[in-house]
Coordinates of C-alpha atoms in Angstrom, one line a residue:
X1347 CA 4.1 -21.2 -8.8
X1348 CA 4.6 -20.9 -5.1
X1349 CA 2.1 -18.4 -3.6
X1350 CA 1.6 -20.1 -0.8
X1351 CA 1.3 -17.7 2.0
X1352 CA 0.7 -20.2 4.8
X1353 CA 1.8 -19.1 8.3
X1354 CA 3.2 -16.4 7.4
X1355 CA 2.2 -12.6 8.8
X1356 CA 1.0 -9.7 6.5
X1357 CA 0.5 -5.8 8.0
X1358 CA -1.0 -4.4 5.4
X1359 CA -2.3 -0.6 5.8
X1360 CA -5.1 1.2 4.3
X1361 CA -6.6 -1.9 4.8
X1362 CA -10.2 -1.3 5.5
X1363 CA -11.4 -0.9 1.8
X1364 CA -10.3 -0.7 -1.5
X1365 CA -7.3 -1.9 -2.3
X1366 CA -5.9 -2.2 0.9
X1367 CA -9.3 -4.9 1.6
X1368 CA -8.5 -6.6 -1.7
X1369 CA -4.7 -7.3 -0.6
X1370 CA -6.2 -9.0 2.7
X1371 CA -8.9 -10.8 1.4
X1372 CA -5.9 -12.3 -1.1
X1373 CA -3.1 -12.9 1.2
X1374 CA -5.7 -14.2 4.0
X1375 CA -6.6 -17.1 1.1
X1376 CA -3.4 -18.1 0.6
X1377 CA -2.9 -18.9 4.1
X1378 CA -1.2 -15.5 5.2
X1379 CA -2.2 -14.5 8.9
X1380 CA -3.4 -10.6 8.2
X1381 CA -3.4 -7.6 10.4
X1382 CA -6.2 -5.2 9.1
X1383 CA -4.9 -1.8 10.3
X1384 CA -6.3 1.7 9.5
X1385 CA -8.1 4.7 11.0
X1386 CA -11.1 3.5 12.0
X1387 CA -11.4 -0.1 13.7
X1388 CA -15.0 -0.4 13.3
X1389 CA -14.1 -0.5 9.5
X1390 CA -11.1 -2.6 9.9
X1391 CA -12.9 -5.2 12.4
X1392 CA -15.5 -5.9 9.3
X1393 CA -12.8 -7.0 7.0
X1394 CA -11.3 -8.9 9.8
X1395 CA -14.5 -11.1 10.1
X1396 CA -14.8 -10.9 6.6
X1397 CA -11.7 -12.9 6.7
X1398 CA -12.5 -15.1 9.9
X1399 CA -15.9 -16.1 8.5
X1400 CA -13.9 -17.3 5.3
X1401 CA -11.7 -19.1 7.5
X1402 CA -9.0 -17.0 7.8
X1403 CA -7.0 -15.3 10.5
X1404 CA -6.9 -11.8 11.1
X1405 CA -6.6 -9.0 13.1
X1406 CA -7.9 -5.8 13.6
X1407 CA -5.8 -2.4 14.1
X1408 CA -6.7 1.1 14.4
X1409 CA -3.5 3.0 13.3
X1410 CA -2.9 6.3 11.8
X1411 CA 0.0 5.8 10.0
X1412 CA 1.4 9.4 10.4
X1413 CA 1.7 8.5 14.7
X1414 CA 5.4 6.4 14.8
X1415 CA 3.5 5.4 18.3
X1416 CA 0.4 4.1 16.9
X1417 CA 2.9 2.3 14.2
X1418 CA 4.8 0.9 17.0
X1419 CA 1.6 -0.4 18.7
X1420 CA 0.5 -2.0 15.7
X1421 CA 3.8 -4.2 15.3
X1422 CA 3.8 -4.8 19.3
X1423 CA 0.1 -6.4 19.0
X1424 CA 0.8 -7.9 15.5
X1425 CA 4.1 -9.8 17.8
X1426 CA 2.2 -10.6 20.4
X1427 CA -1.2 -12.2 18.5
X1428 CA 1.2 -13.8 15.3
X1429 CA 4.9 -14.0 16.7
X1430 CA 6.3 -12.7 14.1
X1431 CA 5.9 -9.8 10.9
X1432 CA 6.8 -11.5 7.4
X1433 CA 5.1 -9.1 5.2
X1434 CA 4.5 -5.4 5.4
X1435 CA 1.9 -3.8 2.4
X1436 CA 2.4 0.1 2.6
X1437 CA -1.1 0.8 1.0
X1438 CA -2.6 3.4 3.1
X1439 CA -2.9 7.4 1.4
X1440 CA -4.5 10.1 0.3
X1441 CA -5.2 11.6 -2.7
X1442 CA -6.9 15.4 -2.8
X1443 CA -6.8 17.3 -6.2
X1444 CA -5.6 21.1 -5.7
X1445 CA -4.5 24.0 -8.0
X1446 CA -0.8 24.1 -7.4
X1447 CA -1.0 27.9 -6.8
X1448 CA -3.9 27.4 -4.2
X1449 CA -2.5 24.3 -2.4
X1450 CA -1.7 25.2 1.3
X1451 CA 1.1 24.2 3.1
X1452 CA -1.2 22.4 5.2
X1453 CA -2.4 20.6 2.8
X1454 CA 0.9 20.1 1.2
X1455 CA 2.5 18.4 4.2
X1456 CA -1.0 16.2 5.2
X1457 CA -0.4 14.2 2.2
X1458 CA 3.2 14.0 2.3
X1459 CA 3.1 12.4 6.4
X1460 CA 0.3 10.2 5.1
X1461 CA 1.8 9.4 2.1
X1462 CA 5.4 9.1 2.4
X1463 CA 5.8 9.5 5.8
X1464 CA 3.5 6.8 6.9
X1465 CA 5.7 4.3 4.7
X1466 CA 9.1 5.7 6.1
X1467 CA 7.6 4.7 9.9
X1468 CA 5.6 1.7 9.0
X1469 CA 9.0 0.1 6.7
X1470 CA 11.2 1.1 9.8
X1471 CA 8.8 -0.7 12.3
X1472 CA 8.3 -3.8 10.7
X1473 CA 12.1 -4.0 9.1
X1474 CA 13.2 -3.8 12.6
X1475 CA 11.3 -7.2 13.2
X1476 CA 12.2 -8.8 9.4
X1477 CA 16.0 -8.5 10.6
X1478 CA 15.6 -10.6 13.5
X1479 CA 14.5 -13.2 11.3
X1480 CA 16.9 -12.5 8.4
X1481 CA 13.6 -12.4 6.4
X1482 CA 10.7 -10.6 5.2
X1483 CA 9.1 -8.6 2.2
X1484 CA 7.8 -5.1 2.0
X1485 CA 5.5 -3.8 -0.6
X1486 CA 4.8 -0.2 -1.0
X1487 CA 1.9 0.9 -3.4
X1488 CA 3.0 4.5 -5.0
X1489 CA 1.3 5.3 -8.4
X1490 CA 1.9 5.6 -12.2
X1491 CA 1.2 9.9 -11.3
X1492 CA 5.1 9.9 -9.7
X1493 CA 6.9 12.2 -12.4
X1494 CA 10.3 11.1 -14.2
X1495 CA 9.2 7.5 -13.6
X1496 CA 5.6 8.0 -14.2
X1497 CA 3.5 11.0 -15.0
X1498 CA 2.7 14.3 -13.9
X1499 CA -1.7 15.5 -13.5
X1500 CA -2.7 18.7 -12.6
X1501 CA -3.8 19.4 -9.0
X1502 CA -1.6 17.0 -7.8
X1503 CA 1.4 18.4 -7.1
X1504 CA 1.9 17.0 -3.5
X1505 CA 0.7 13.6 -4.2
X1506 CA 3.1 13.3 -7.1
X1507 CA 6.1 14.1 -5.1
X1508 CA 5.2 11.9 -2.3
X1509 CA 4.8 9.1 -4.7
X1510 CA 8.0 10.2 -6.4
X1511 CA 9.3 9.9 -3.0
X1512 CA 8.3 6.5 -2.5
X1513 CA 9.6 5.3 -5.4
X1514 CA 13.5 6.6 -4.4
X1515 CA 13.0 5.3 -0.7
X1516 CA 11.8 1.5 -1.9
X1517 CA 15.2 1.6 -4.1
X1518 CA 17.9 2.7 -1.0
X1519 CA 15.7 0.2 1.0
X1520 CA 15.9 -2.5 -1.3
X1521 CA 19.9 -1.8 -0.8
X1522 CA 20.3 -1.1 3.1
X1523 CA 18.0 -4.0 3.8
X1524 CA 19.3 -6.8 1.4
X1525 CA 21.7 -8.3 3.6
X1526 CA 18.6 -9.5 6.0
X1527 CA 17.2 -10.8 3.1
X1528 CA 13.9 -8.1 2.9
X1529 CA 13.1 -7.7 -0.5
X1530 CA 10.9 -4.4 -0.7
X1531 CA 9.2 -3.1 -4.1
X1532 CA 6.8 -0.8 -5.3
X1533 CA 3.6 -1.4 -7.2
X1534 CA 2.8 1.5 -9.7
X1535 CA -1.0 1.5 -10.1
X1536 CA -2.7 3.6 -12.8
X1537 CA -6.5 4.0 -12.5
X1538 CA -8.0 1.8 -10.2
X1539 CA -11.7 1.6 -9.7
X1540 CA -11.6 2.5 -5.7
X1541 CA -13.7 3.9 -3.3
X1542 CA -11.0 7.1 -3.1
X1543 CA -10.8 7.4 -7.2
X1544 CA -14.6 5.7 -7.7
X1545 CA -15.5 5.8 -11.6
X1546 CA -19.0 6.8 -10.0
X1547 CA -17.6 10.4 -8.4
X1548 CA -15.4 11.1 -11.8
X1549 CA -17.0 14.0 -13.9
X1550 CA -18.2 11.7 -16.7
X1551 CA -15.7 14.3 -19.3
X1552 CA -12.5 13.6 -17.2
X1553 CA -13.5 9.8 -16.6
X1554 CA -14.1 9.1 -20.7
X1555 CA -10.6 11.8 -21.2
X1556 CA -8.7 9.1 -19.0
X1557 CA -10.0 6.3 -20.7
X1558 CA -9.1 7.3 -24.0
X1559 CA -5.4 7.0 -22.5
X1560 CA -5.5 3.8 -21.5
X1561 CA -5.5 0.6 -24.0
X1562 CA -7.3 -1.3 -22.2
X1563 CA -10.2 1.7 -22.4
X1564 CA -11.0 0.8 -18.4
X1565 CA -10.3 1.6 -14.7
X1566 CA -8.5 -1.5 -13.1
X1567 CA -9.9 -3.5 -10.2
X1568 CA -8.8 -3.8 -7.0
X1569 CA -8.1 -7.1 -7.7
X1570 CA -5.7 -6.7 -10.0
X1571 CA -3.5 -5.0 -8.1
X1572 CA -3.9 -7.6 -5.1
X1573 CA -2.5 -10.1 -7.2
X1574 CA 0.4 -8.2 -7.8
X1575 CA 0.6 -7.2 -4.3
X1576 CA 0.7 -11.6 -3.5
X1577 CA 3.4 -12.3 -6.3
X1578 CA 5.7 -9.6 -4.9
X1579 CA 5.2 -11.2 -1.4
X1580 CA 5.6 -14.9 -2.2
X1581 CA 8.2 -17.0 -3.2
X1582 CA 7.3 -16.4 -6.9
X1583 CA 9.2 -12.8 -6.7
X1584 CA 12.2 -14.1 -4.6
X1585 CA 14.8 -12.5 -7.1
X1586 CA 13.4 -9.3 -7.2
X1587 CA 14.0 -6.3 -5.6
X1588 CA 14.1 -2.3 -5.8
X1589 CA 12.0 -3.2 -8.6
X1590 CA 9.0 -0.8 -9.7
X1591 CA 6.2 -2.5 -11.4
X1592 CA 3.3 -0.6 -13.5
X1593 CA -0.4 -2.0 -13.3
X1594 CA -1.7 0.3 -15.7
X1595 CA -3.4 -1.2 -17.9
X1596 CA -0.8 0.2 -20.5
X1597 CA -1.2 4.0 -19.3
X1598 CA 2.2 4.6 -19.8
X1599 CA 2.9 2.5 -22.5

């Protein structure tokens, strides 16, 4: 096993709780430098000291990932603090139910630029840096709701597609960004115990419905999908790419 992170830089967005904290709190273990970015930098700043007081490095970022100057910011400072950007974790997203019939376009095209988007400007930003360095690794979390690939669930008609949409983009970047050696991939979560999808806020009918689905008869952790996130962005992974992996806890199976 070679999850070793040391010296190397991770962006990871979304990063402030869930599993965007549980990716930084991981790769900061390993050795990996970490840039905390997300809306609020109060938020942010806690799991950077979380980090430091661990005896990690990290760095705090507010950055709204649907503002390509806020993006470009974020890669600037990350530069200037770390010197370089190894690893990019597209984590950050939304995810509001709505009656297809009732969704607005508003609300249709707020998660679609956080969502999809976000990972379209955040991937170009810090592939433009990878390709200096002929290397790098980008790992976009979509989800197991992302049609053909996946599954469909009601009310979420514009988070399905943007996940669907994530899915396609990490395949023709796995392709247009091969040659400087950037592997990108996408981790396909199904229920995850997070404060956006919280077992707590579930009507206790749906929650026991969608357990009956899965084998495993739980909500993942976190966790789980952090260390997912760390074997796609270490050496362990280093012959895959354009690849989709489920964490489901056999959901689809």
């Amino acid at each position: 096993m070679n999850s070793n992170l040391k010296n190397k830089v991770a962006i990871i967005t979304g990063a402030r709780r869930g599993m965007g904290k549980a990716d930084a709190l991981l790769l900061s273990q390993v050795g990996a430098k970490v840039v905390v970015a997300d809306i609020s930098q109060e938020e942010c700043q806690l799991v950077a000291d979380e980090i430091k007081k661990n005896g990690g490095e990290a760095l705090a970022i507010k950055c709204d990932v649907t503002n390509k100057k806020e993006i470009e910011e974020m890669v600037k400072k990350t530069v200037e603090k770390f010197g370089q950007v190894d690893i990019l974790v597209n984590n950050a997203g939304i995810c509001e139910f709505k009656p297809f019939l009732e969704m607005t376009e508003e609300e249709w095209k707020k998660t679609l630029d956080i969502n999809l988007k976000g990972y379209f400007l955040c991937a170009q930003a810090c592939a433009k840096e990878m390709a200096k360095q002929k290397s790098g690794v980008i790992v976009n979390i979509a989800s197991v709701v992302m049609g053909q690939i996946g599954k469909g669930m009601a009310g979420l008609a514009h988070y399905s597609a943007s996940k669907g949409g994530i899915a396609a983009l990490t395949k023709t970047l796995a392709l247009e960004l091969a040659p400087y050696n950037i592997r990108v991939n996408t981790i396909a979560p199904g229920a995850i115990d997070t404060p956006m999808a919280a077992s707590s806020k579930i009507d206790p009918k749906m929650l026991e419905a969608t357990l009956a689905m899965i084998p495993l008869h739980r909500m993942g952790k976190p966790e789980e999908i952090a260390s997912t996130v760390l074997f796609l962005a270490s050496e362990d992974s280093s012959y895959i790419t354009g690849s989709i992996i489920v964490v489901d806890g056999g959901w689809l199976a």
